[in-house]
Every structure is written in structure tokens, then in C-alpha cells.
Short mmCIF file of C-alpha atoms in Angstrom, two decimals:
data_model
loop_
_atom_site.label_atom_id
_atom_site.label_comp_id
_atom_site.label_asym_id
_atom_site.label_seq_id
_atom_site.Cartn_x
_atom_site.Cartn_y
_atom_site.Cartn_z
CA MET A 1 -0.07 0.11 0.27
CA GLN A 2 0.93 3.34 -0.40
CA LEU A 3 1.95 5.64 2.55
CA ARG A 4 3.21 8.99 3.15
CA TYR A 5 6.42 10.14 5.44
CA ASN A 6 6.64 13.46 6.27
CA TYR A 7 9.67 15.35 7.36
CA ARG A 8 10.89 18.61 8.75
CA LEU A 9 12.87 20.74 5.78
CA TYR A 10 15.55 23.29 6.76
CA PRO A 11 16.00 25.71 3.80
CA THR A 12 18.72 28.35 3.89
CA PRO A 13 17.57 32.02 3.02
CA GLY A 14 18.49 31.62 -0.97
CA GLN A 15 16.53 28.22 -0.66
CA GLN A 16 13.26 30.01 0.34
CA ILE A 17 13.50 32.51 -2.11
CA ALA A 18 13.54 29.70 -4.86
CA LEU A 19 10.73 27.65 -3.04
CA ALA A 20 9.04 31.12 -2.96
CA ARG A 21 9.09 31.32 -6.69
CA ALA A 22 8.30 28.05 -7.64
CA PHE A 23 5.15 28.41 -5.46
CA GLY A 24 4.31 31.47 -7.01
CA CYS A 25 5.10 29.69 -10.73
CA ALA A 26 2.88 26.66 -10.15
CA ARG A 27 -0.18 28.95 -8.41
CA VAL A 28 0.00 31.02 -11.92
CA VAL A 29 -0.18 28.50 -13.90
CA PHE A 30 -3.04 26.82 -11.69
CA ASN A 31 -4.85 30.17 -12.32
CA ASP A 32 -4.25 30.45 -16.03
CA GLY A 33 -5.81 26.93 -16.70
CA LEU A 34 -8.82 27.79 -14.43
CA ARG A 35 -9.17 31.15 -16.31
CA ALA A 36 -9.03 29.52 -19.63
CA ARG A 37 -11.35 26.97 -18.89
CA ARG A 38 -13.73 29.39 -17.35
CA GLU A 39 -13.57 31.48 -20.47
CA ALA A 40 -14.33 28.57 -22.80
CA ARG A 41 -17.82 27.62 -20.45
CA GLU A 42 -18.74 31.68 -20.89
CA GLN A 43 -18.22 31.47 -24.43
CA ASP A 44 -20.14 28.39 -25.49
CA LEU A 45 -16.88 26.61 -26.67
CA PRO A 46 -15.88 23.13 -26.21
CA TYR A 47 -14.30 21.43 -22.85
CA ILE A 48 -10.79 22.37 -22.93
CA SER A 49 -8.80 19.02 -23.03
CA ASP A 50 -5.86 18.66 -20.17
CA ALA A 51 -3.55 18.49 -23.00
CA GLU A 52 -4.25 21.34 -24.70
CA LEU A 53 -4.48 23.73 -21.70
CA SER A 54 -1.01 22.20 -20.86
CA ARG A 55 0.40 23.61 -24.22
CA GLN A 56 -1.67 26.93 -23.98
CA VAL A 57 -0.71 27.57 -20.43
CA ILE A 58 2.84 26.23 -20.16
CA THR A 59 4.24 25.69 -23.64
CA LEU A 60 3.04 28.85 -25.18
CA ALA A 61 3.15 30.97 -22.58
CA LYS A 62 6.82 30.74 -21.75
CA ALA A 63 7.22 32.33 -25.02
CA THR A 64 5.45 35.24 -24.01
CA PRO A 65 7.40 38.05 -22.45
CA GLU A 66 4.50 37.90 -19.37
CA ARG A 67 4.99 34.73 -18.72
CA ALA A 68 8.91 34.10 -19.77
CA TRP A 69 9.66 33.40 -16.03
CA LEU A 70 8.11 30.38 -15.69
CA GLY A 71 11.20 28.58 -17.21
CA GLU A 72 13.00 29.38 -13.90
CA VAL A 73 11.36 26.65 -12.14
CA SER A 74 11.29 22.94 -12.98
CA ALA A 75 8.55 22.04 -15.69
CA VAL A 76 7.23 19.08 -13.66
CA VAL A 77 6.54 21.25 -11.21
CA LEU A 78 3.89 23.42 -13.61
CA GLN A 79 2.61 20.34 -14.98
CA GLN A 80 1.48 19.10 -11.59
CA ALA A 81 -0.43 22.35 -10.87
CA LEU A 82 -2.04 21.74 -13.80
CA ALA A 83 -2.55 17.87 -12.90
CA ASP A 84 -4.31 19.35 -9.35
CA LEU A 85 -6.83 21.32 -11.35
CA ASN A 86 -7.52 18.44 -13.61
CA THR A 87 -8.40 16.18 -11.05
CA ALA A 88 -10.08 19.24 -9.06
CA TYR A 89 -12.69 19.32 -12.21
CA ARG A 90 -13.23 15.21 -12.28
CA ASN A 91 -14.15 15.35 -8.40
CA PHE A 92 -16.42 18.03 -9.16
CA PHE A 93 -18.01 16.65 -12.28
CA ALA A 94 -18.32 13.16 -10.76
CA SER A 95 -19.98 15.16 -7.51
CA VAL A 96 -22.42 16.58 -9.59
CA SER A 97 -23.44 13.71 -11.26
CA GLY A 98 -23.79 11.85 -8.48
CA LYS A 99 -20.55 9.06 -8.84
CA ARG A 100 -18.91 10.81 -6.02
CA LYS A 101 -20.31 9.84 -2.60
CA GLY A 102 -20.37 12.69 0.38
CA ARG A 103 -20.99 16.39 0.68
CA ALA A 104 -21.51 17.99 -2.83
CA LEU A 105 -18.18 19.37 -4.10
CA ALA A 106 -17.93 23.10 -5.43
CA PRO A 107 -16.00 24.00 -8.66
CA PRO A 108 -12.31 24.55 -8.21
CA ARG A 109 -11.18 28.44 -7.00
CA TYR A 110 -8.16 30.57 -7.84
CA ARG A 111 -5.23 30.09 -5.91
CA SER A 112 -3.76 33.14 -3.28
CA ARG A 113 -0.56 34.31 -2.83
CA LYS A 114 -1.98 34.96 0.92
CA ASP A 115 -3.37 31.43 0.97
CA ASN A 116 -1.80 29.99 4.51
CA ARG A 117 -0.35 26.74 2.89
CA GLN A 118 1.66 26.65 -0.31
CA ALA A 119 2.87 23.48 -1.69
CA ILE A 120 4.76 21.79 -5.05
CA ARG A 121 4.80 18.56 -6.16
CA PHE A 122 8.04 16.61 -8.03
CA THR A 123 7.74 13.24 -9.20
CA LYS A 124 10.13 10.73 -10.48
CA ASN A 125 10.69 12.64 -13.98
CA SER A 126 12.07 16.15 -12.22
CA ARG A 127 14.74 13.27 -10.87
CA PHE A 128 15.28 14.58 -7.38
CA LYS A 129 17.20 12.42 -5.13
CA VAL A 130 17.82 11.80 -1.28
CA LEU A 131 21.67 12.05 -1.22
CA ASP A 132 23.72 9.81 0.76
CA ASN A 133 24.74 12.53 3.24
CA GLY A 134 20.88 13.02 4.04
CA ARG A 135 20.25 16.08 2.21
CA LEU A 136 17.11 16.36 -0.53
CA ARG A 137 18.19 17.71 -4.17
CA LEU A 138 15.65 19.44 -5.80
CA PRO A 139 15.97 20.27 -9.32
CA LYS A 140 16.48 24.65 -9.51
CA ILE A 141 16.62 24.62 -5.74
CA GLY A 142 19.33 23.01 -4.26
CA GLU A 143 20.13 20.30 -1.81
CA LEU A 144 17.97 21.25 1.38
CA GLN A 145 18.76 20.02 5.10
CA VAL A 146 15.96 17.16 6.19
CA ARG A 147 15.21 16.03 9.52
CA TRP A 148 14.64 12.46 9.26
CA SER A 149 12.94 11.33 11.94
CA ARG A 150 12.89 7.64 10.39
CA PRO A 151 14.19 5.88 7.49
CA LEU A 152 12.15 5.35 4.38
CA PRO A 153 11.28 1.93 3.89
CA SER A 154 11.66 2.02 0.16
CA ALA A 155 12.41 4.46 -2.65
CA PRO A 156 9.66 7.81 -3.23
CA SER A 157 7.65 7.91 -6.22
CA SER A 158 7.28 11.54 -5.48
CA VAL A 159 7.75 14.53 -2.81
CA THR A 160 5.65 17.29 -2.31
CA VAL A 161 7.14 20.36 -0.30
CA VAL A 162 4.99 21.87 1.65
CA ARG A 163 5.21 25.62 3.47
CA ASP A 164 2.61 25.78 6.05
CA ALA A 165 0.74 29.06 8.22
CA ALA A 166 3.65 29.20 10.90
CA GLY A 167 6.09 29.36 7.95
CA ARG A 168 7.60 25.62 8.24
CA TYR A 169 8.85 23.45 5.71
CA PHE A 170 8.08 19.51 5.19
CA ALA A 171 8.67 17.25 2.59
CA SER A 172 6.18 14.78 2.73
CA PHE A 173 7.60 11.34 0.50
CA VAL A 174 4.72 8.67 -1.12
CA VAL A 175 6.27 5.51 -0.93
CA THR A 176 4.91 2.15 -1.72
CA THR A 177 5.49 -0.40 1.29
CA GLN A 178 6.54 -4.07 -0.09
CA GLN A 179 7.18 -5.94 2.89
CA ASP A 180 4.18 -7.64 4.72
CA GLU A 181 3.40 -6.08 7.94
CA THR A 182 0.44 -8.00 9.09
CA LEU A 183 0.56 -8.37 12.97
CA PRO A 184 0.08 -11.54 14.73
CA PRO A 185 -3.75 -12.27 15.07
CA VAL A 186 -5.09 -11.96 18.61
CA ASP A 187 -8.38 -12.78 19.99
CA SER A 188 -9.97 -9.83 21.19
CA GLU A 189 -12.33 -7.52 19.25
CA VAL A 190 -13.54 -3.77 20.65
CA GLY A 191 -15.93 -1.44 19.55
CA ILE A 192 -15.79 2.30 20.48
CA ASP A 193 -17.91 4.65 21.46
CA LEU A 194 -16.57 8.87 20.87
CA GLY A 195 -17.55 11.42 23.21
CA LEU A 196 -16.43 14.30 24.70
CA THR A 197 -16.09 13.81 27.91
CA HIS A 198 -14.36 10.63 27.44
CA PHE A 199 -12.55 10.82 24.29
CA ALA A 200 -13.22 6.95 23.60
CA VAL A 201 -14.99 4.45 25.75
CA LEU A 202 -14.07 0.65 24.50
CA SER A 203 -16.04 -1.85 24.94
CA ASP A 204 -14.16 -3.64 27.76
CA GLY A 205 -15.03 -1.07 29.89
CA THR A 206 -11.54 0.99 29.11
CA LYS A 207 -12.38 4.95 29.08
CA VAL A 208 -10.04 7.17 27.48
CA THR A 209 -9.94 10.82 29.14
CA ALA A 210 -10.23 13.60 26.27
CA PRO A 211 -7.06 15.94 26.52
CA ARG A 212 -8.71 18.85 25.36
CA PHE A 213 -5.74 20.61 23.39
CA LEU A 214 -7.50 23.33 22.51
CA ARG A 215 -9.15 24.22 25.71
CA ARG A 216 -5.64 23.99 27.23
CA ALA A 217 -4.22 26.42 24.94
CA ALA A 218 -6.88 28.56 24.89
CA ARG A 219 -5.42 31.28 27.38
CA LYS A 220 -2.38 31.52 25.20
CA LEU A 221 -4.39 31.68 22.35
CA LYS A 222 -6.48 34.35 24.09
CA ARG A 223 -3.25 36.47 24.53
CA LEU A 224 -1.73 36.14 21.14
CA GLN A 225 -5.16 37.32 19.20
CA ARG A 226 -5.44 40.35 21.76
CA ALA A 227 -1.83 41.31 20.53
CA LEU A 228 -2.95 40.78 16.94
CA SER A 229 -5.72 42.68 16.61
CA ARG A 230 -3.84 45.87 18.21
CA LYS A 231 -1.51 45.83 15.31
CA GLN A 232 -2.10 47.97 12.31
CA LYS A 233 -2.88 46.14 9.18
CA GLY A 234 -0.36 45.74 6.50
CA SER A 235 2.89 46.53 9.02
CA ASN A 236 5.53 44.61 9.76
CA ARG A 237 4.51 43.95 13.41
CA ARG A 238 0.86 42.79 12.39
CA ARG A 239 2.99 39.88 10.40
CA LYS A 240 4.85 38.80 12.93
CA ALA A 241 1.93 38.64 15.28
CA VAL A 242 0.17 36.64 12.45
CA VAL A 243 2.87 34.02 12.68
CA LYS A 244 2.90 33.61 16.17
CA VAL A 245 -0.51 32.81 16.17
CA ALA A 246 -0.38 30.22 13.46
CA ARG A 247 2.83 28.74 15.34
CA ALA A 248 0.37 28.15 18.57
CA HIS A 249 -2.35 26.91 16.27
CA ALA A 250 0.46 24.32 14.89
CA ARG A 251 1.37 23.69 17.85
CA VAL A 252 -2.32 22.41 19.30
CA ALA A 253 -2.48 20.49 16.01
CA ASP A 254 0.71 18.34 16.01
CA THR A 255 0.26 17.67 19.75
CA ARG A 256 -3.68 16.54 19.16
CA ARG A 257 -2.13 14.11 15.78
CA ASP A 258 0.57 12.69 17.93
CA TRP A 259 -1.91 11.63 20.85
CA GLN A 260 -3.96 10.51 18.31
CA HIS A 261 -1.42 8.03 16.54
CA LYS A 262 -0.18 6.81 19.71
CA LEU A 263 -3.49 5.64 20.68
CA SER A 264 -4.89 4.50 17.45
CA THR A 265 -1.76 2.04 16.87
CA ALA A 266 -2.39 0.84 20.72
CA ILE A 267 -5.75 -0.51 19.84
CA ILE A 268 -4.72 -2.01 16.34
CA ARG A 269 -2.20 -3.58 17.94
CA GLU A 270 -4.49 -5.11 21.23
CA ASN A 271 -7.11 -5.89 18.82
CA GLN A 272 -7.92 -7.97 15.97
CA ALA A 273 -11.10 -6.07 14.87
CA VAL A 274 -12.14 -2.47 15.53
CA TYR A 275 -15.58 -0.94 15.05
CA VAL A 276 -16.49 2.52 15.29
CA GLU A 277 -19.97 4.76 14.70
CA ASP A 278 -20.13 6.83 11.67
CA LEU A 279 -20.35 10.22 12.74
CA CYS A 280 -21.74 13.08 11.35
CA VAL A 281 -18.83 15.50 12.04
CA ALA A 282 -20.09 18.01 9.76
CA GLY A 283 -23.22 18.37 11.59
CA LEU A 284 -21.71 18.34 15.09
CA GLY A 285 -20.10 21.15 14.04
CA ARG A 286 -22.75 23.37 13.50
CA THR A 287 -24.35 23.11 16.75
CA ARG A 288 -23.27 24.43 20.24
CA LEU A 289 -21.06 22.03 21.14
CA ALA A 290 -18.86 22.68 17.66
CA LYS A 291 -15.50 24.12 19.01
CA SER A 292 -15.69 20.75 21.68
CA VAL A 293 -16.24 18.55 18.69
CA HIS A 294 -13.37 20.07 16.31
CA ASP A 295 -11.26 20.31 19.31
CA ALA A 296 -11.82 16.19 20.00
CA GLY A 297 -11.02 15.22 16.11
CA TRP A 298 -13.00 12.17 15.79
CA ALA A 299 -12.53 12.33 11.70
CA ALA A 300 -8.81 12.15 11.98
CA PHE A 301 -8.82 9.62 14.97
CA THR A 302 -10.94 7.23 12.91
CA ALA A 303 -8.98 7.76 9.70
CA MET A 304 -6.00 6.68 11.54
CA LEU A 305 -7.56 3.44 12.88
CA GLU A 306 -8.90 2.53 9.08
CA TYR A 307 -5.59 2.95 7.15
CA LYS A 308 -3.62 1.23 10.42
CA ALA A 309 -6.20 -1.72 10.06
CA ALA A 310 -5.95 -2.11 6.67
CA ARG A 311 -2.00 -1.88 6.84
CA TYR A 312 -1.74 -4.15 9.72
CA GLY A 313 -4.06 -6.87 8.43
CA ARG A 314 -6.85 -5.98 11.00
CA THR A 315 -10.65 -5.69 10.36
CA PHE A 316 -12.28 -2.13 10.70
CA GLY A 317 -15.65 -1.56 10.36
CA ARG A 318 -18.03 1.72 10.73
CA VAL A 319 -21.72 1.08 12.15
CA ASP A 320 -24.74 3.01 10.97
CA ARG A 321 -24.66 6.69 12.52
CA PHE A 322 -28.63 6.06 12.86
CA LEU A 323 -28.04 3.12 15.03
CA PRO A 324 -29.46 4.07 18.76
CA SER A 325 -26.37 2.35 20.75
CA THR A 326 -27.12 4.74 23.72
CA ARG A 327 -30.73 3.81 23.74
CA MET A 328 -30.49 0.06 23.27
CA CYS A 329 -30.08 -2.59 26.22
CA SER A 330 -27.26 -4.35 24.98
CA ALA A 331 -28.43 -7.08 27.20
CA CYS A 332 -31.99 -7.78 25.95
CA GLY A 333 -31.99 -5.46 23.34
CA GLY A 334 -34.66 -3.02 24.12
CA THR A 335 -35.02 -0.04 23.79
CA ASN A 336 -35.53 3.09 26.02
CA GLU A 337 -36.74 6.81 25.17
CA LYS A 338 -34.48 9.49 24.56
CA MET A 339 -32.16 10.55 27.13
CA ALA A 340 -30.32 13.69 27.91
CA LEU A 341 -27.05 14.33 27.73
CA SER A 342 -26.65 14.61 31.69
CA VAL A 343 -27.78 10.95 32.05
CA ARG A 344 -24.69 9.05 32.54
CA ALA A 345 -26.66 5.78 33.69
CA TRP A 346 -29.63 4.02 33.49
CA ASP A 347 -31.90 0.91 34.19
CA CYS A 348 -33.15 -1.08 31.82
CA PRO A 349 -36.65 -2.78 32.57
CA CYS A 350 -35.03 -6.45 32.15
CA GLY A 351 -33.10 -5.68 35.56
CA ALA A 352 -29.94 -4.55 33.66
CA ALA A 353 -27.89 -1.59 34.59
CA HIS A 354 -25.80 0.37 32.18
CA ASP A 355 -23.41 3.28 31.93
CA ARG A 356 -24.22 5.30 29.16
CA ASP A 357 -21.16 4.99 27.22
CA VAL A 358 -20.08 1.55 27.99
CA ASN A 359 -23.71 0.42 26.84
CA ALA A 360 -23.03 2.03 23.67
CA ALA A 361 -19.37 0.63 23.11
CA LEU A 362 -21.16 -2.69 23.70
CA ASN A 363 -23.96 -2.12 20.89
CA VAL A 364 -21.45 -0.59 18.86
CA LEU A 365 -19.18 -4.11 18.85
CA ALA A 366 -22.42 -6.10 18.48
CA ALA A 367 -23.57 -4.09 15.36
CA GLY A 368 -20.23 -4.58 13.83
CA ARG A 369 -19.89 -8.37 13.96
CA ALA A 370 -23.42 -8.36 12.86
CA GLU A 371 -22.49 -6.24 9.80
CA SER A 372 -19.02 -8.11 9.24
CA ARG A 373 -17.90 -9.57 5.84
CA ASN A 374 -16.52 -12.60 4.55
CA ASP A 375 -13.28 -13.48 2.85
CA ARG A 376 -14.65 -12.60 -0.46
CA GLY A 377 -16.35 -9.22 0.45
CA ALA A 378 -20.06 -10.15 1.12
CA ARG A 379 -22.08 -10.09 3.99
CA VAL A 380 -22.06 -13.03 6.23
CA ARG A 381 -25.97 -12.06 7.08
CA PRO A 382 -28.46 -11.20 4.44
CA PRO A 383 -30.03 -7.92 4.52
CA ALA A 384 -33.82 -7.62 6.09
CA MET A 385 -36.42 -7.80 3.71
CA ALA A 386 -39.77 -7.02 3.79
CA ALA A 387 -42.43 -10.15 3.77
CA PRO A 388 -44.38 -10.27 0.74
CA ARG A 389 -48.14 -8.66 0.97
CA ASP A 390 -49.85 -12.05 0.55
CA GLU A 391 -47.69 -13.82 2.78
CA ALA A 392 -49.86 -13.63 5.88
CA VAL A 393 -48.88 -16.57 7.99
CA THR A 394 -45.74 -18.41 9.10
CA HIS A 395 -45.36 -21.53 7.11
CA PRO A 396 -45.02 -24.98 9.05
CA ASP A 397 -41.41 -25.60 7.08
CA ALA A 398 -40.22 -22.17 7.96
CA ALA A 399 -37.32 -21.96 10.37
CA ARG A 400 -38.54 -20.90 13.80
CA THR A 401 -37.78 -18.02 15.78
CA PRO A 402 -37.79 -17.28 19.35
CA ARG A 403 -39.95 -13.99 18.89
CA SER A 404 -43.79 -14.21 19.09
CA VAL A 405 -46.62 -11.93 18.45
CA GLU A 406 -48.99 -10.65 21.45
CA GLY A 407 -51.15 -13.94 21.73
CA ILE A 408 -49.57 -16.02 20.00
CA SER A 409 -46.66 -18.38 20.36
CA ALA A 410 -44.01 -18.56 18.45
CA LEU A 411 -43.95 -22.22 18.06
CA GLN A 412 -47.12 -22.78 16.76
CA SER A 413 -47.72 -23.90 13.15
CA GLY A 414 -49.06 -22.36 10.61
CA GLU A 415 -52.72 -23.77 10.88
CA ASP A 416 -52.40 -23.04 14.79
CA VAL A 417 -51.60 -19.44 13.75
CA LYS A 418 -54.79 -19.08 11.10
CA THR A 419 -57.04 -20.66 13.63
CA SER A 420 -55.86 -18.13 16.28
CA ARG A 421 -56.68 -14.94 13.39
CA THR A 422 -59.62 -16.48 12.77
CA ALA A 423 -60.79 -16.53 16.58
CA CYS A 424 -59.68 -13.07 16.83
CA THR A 425 -61.45 -11.74 14.04
CA ARG A 426 -64.91 -13.25 15.60
#
């Protein structure tokens, strides 16, 4: 499978200027291609193909005085900028036609030099190379110093250089792992209920307290935001204050990401199957709990569990978000009435006493097991189907079920059921 390995870069002042030039050229090519297609659409002209667009905004543009400086950067950087534009258009068309699932995507927008994140990509055609001394050689940029936190498992197929809002530079390598990283099988399976007070509650009773990284850094962020608001717009001090705020937010994001990586890896290593609830984070982010929801980072955490399960040979499943996991009794299967968030424990009429979160995790585990698939990807259990309208009774040769209709035993035969219903109608 393909993985990304990120490393910190430390370019010299001259290399920072070369990277800024490459960022600007890639942005201009992207915007020129987007403008050409928008103008063709407004004039009712045919859609410009990828090859024709590349010829117009790169090959022919380099020959003009207005775009002659495009030749100062690697041609691969410009081609990859157009590849990003073509991908954005394909995703937009697939979303409009319904082929792409999820929320509707908007058409591509123009890139700005004021965007917080700038990135360029080099493929094998650019002949970038990781040298023996640990430096990364990029065409027309030079040899950049890399902070290697771990070795690459194989030769990278591409590298993306990113500059974030805090002014930091990163190199993101795409590598393909060839070795089998499947972990030894274990017997335990776990269901996870995600929340705010406890970030994750496992079906075995383990509760992971929510660290709330953004809440803990709120005082410092408040002070930096106040200092930023006092600076005059367009001044050098305001630009420095913006960087300070961005660095504070980056520290919060890095700390959260590191903590989630450690927790997700521990869960995947200790369990053969992991099941989570498919939460609508976008919808929850529009409620009064939006700040806490975004601080928790549920979507990033479940994405980590999913790709790590595929990498290490574990089973991962998402349970339907409409499952009443909190109100359903994990002992008898009965569904209780709606409960307020302040109710943390409740008793079922069957006599079982439940902790709200642990009970939800047990129901998630049971639902995940019921929806498991076999080795060929098919469902183990057939989906629920409505009975035909002409099937009014239970046939004698049908499978027996422990369920029963009120006043009619479940072990009665078909003739007995007919007799009972006739007597009831009379």
C-alpha cells in the first residue's frame, strides 16, 4: 500500500527564495488554466482538454514576455499544478453527476498568494534524489537539509514540499511498502464509542479521557489574538503577530495528531477487529458543541484506525450512525426513550444497569460483528427484507424463531396461527 512520510525541512535563505518562486509559478499556472476553462465555458466553447490546456498555459506561455519567468522553475512543478486542477475538475463533475459519494463539491477556485498553505510536487520525472549525506536534492532549488526522524521503507515515487501558515517547511514522500506488515492475530475485538467527556470508551470498559488540547491552550491563544488585533493592518509587526498565532495553533494540532497516532496504534495492535460509529462530524460541527467537537478530532482519529487496520491486517468497520447505541440495552436489545446528555447511567426494565458510554460501545461492537463480511467481501448475514403482501402466516416448514406475536406462541404451526387469527377476528 502507498503511505506518506513527512519530514521537516530547513532551507537556507536562498533556497527559501527559490521555493517561493516555485510556489508562485505553480499558482500562476493553476490560475491561468482555471481562467482559460472558465472563459471557454462562458463563451459556449468546448471543454479544453488536459493536453491542450498544458500547451496553452505552459508551452506557449513561456514564449511570451509576460510568462517568460515560468522557465526559471522545474517544468514538472508546473505540470503537477495542472494535474491538481484536472483532478479538482474531475471530482467536481463526479460530485455533480452523483458518482462521487459524500457532500457536494464546489468547482475549483483561484489560488491566492495569501493562502496559509503553499505546496509544490516533484515526481520521478524531475529526478529529485535523496543523497547519501541525508540531503534532498530538488531541481533548480538545491540540496535541502532534512530532519530524518525515521528511515524511508523504500524509494519514494514523489515528494511534495509544503510551507504551512507558521512558516515551516515539510517534505512529504509517497512510498510503496513491499513487505508484509501483518501483525500476529489476537482474539480480542472492540467497539468504540466516541464522546467529549471521554474521548473514547471501549467495549471492555476502558475509558480514555479527552485531552482537550485546544481548551488547554485557550489562554495563550487569547493573549496572542489580542496582541494581533492591536497591530496596524499591513505593518511588519502584524505579520510577525500572525506567525505567532499560527505557530500556537500548529503546536496544538501537532500535539493532538501525535496523541491520536499513539492511541490508534495501541488499539490496532491489541485488537483483531475494531468497530466505530459513523458520526456526522460536519453536522455536529454546526451545533453549540462545535468547538469541543473540532477539538476532539474524531474524523482524523477514525481515519487513522482505518488505514492502520488495512496496513497491519486488522478488521475495521463503521456502524450506521442512526443506530440507537446509547438507548439500546446491550443485554435484552430493548430500546429506551431519549435521554438527556446529563444522564450517564440508566436501568433497563429487564433489570440490567448500564453505564451510558460502555453500553453504547457494547452495542457498536455487536452491530459491527453483525455486519462483518467474509473473505470474498460479501455480507455474512443477508440484509433485512420485507415479507410479501400475500404472505400472511408463518409456514410450517419455515425456520422457527424465538420471537412471538402478542397472544400467539412463536412455536405454533401455520394452521394454529390461522385458527388463532380467525378466532380473534370473530
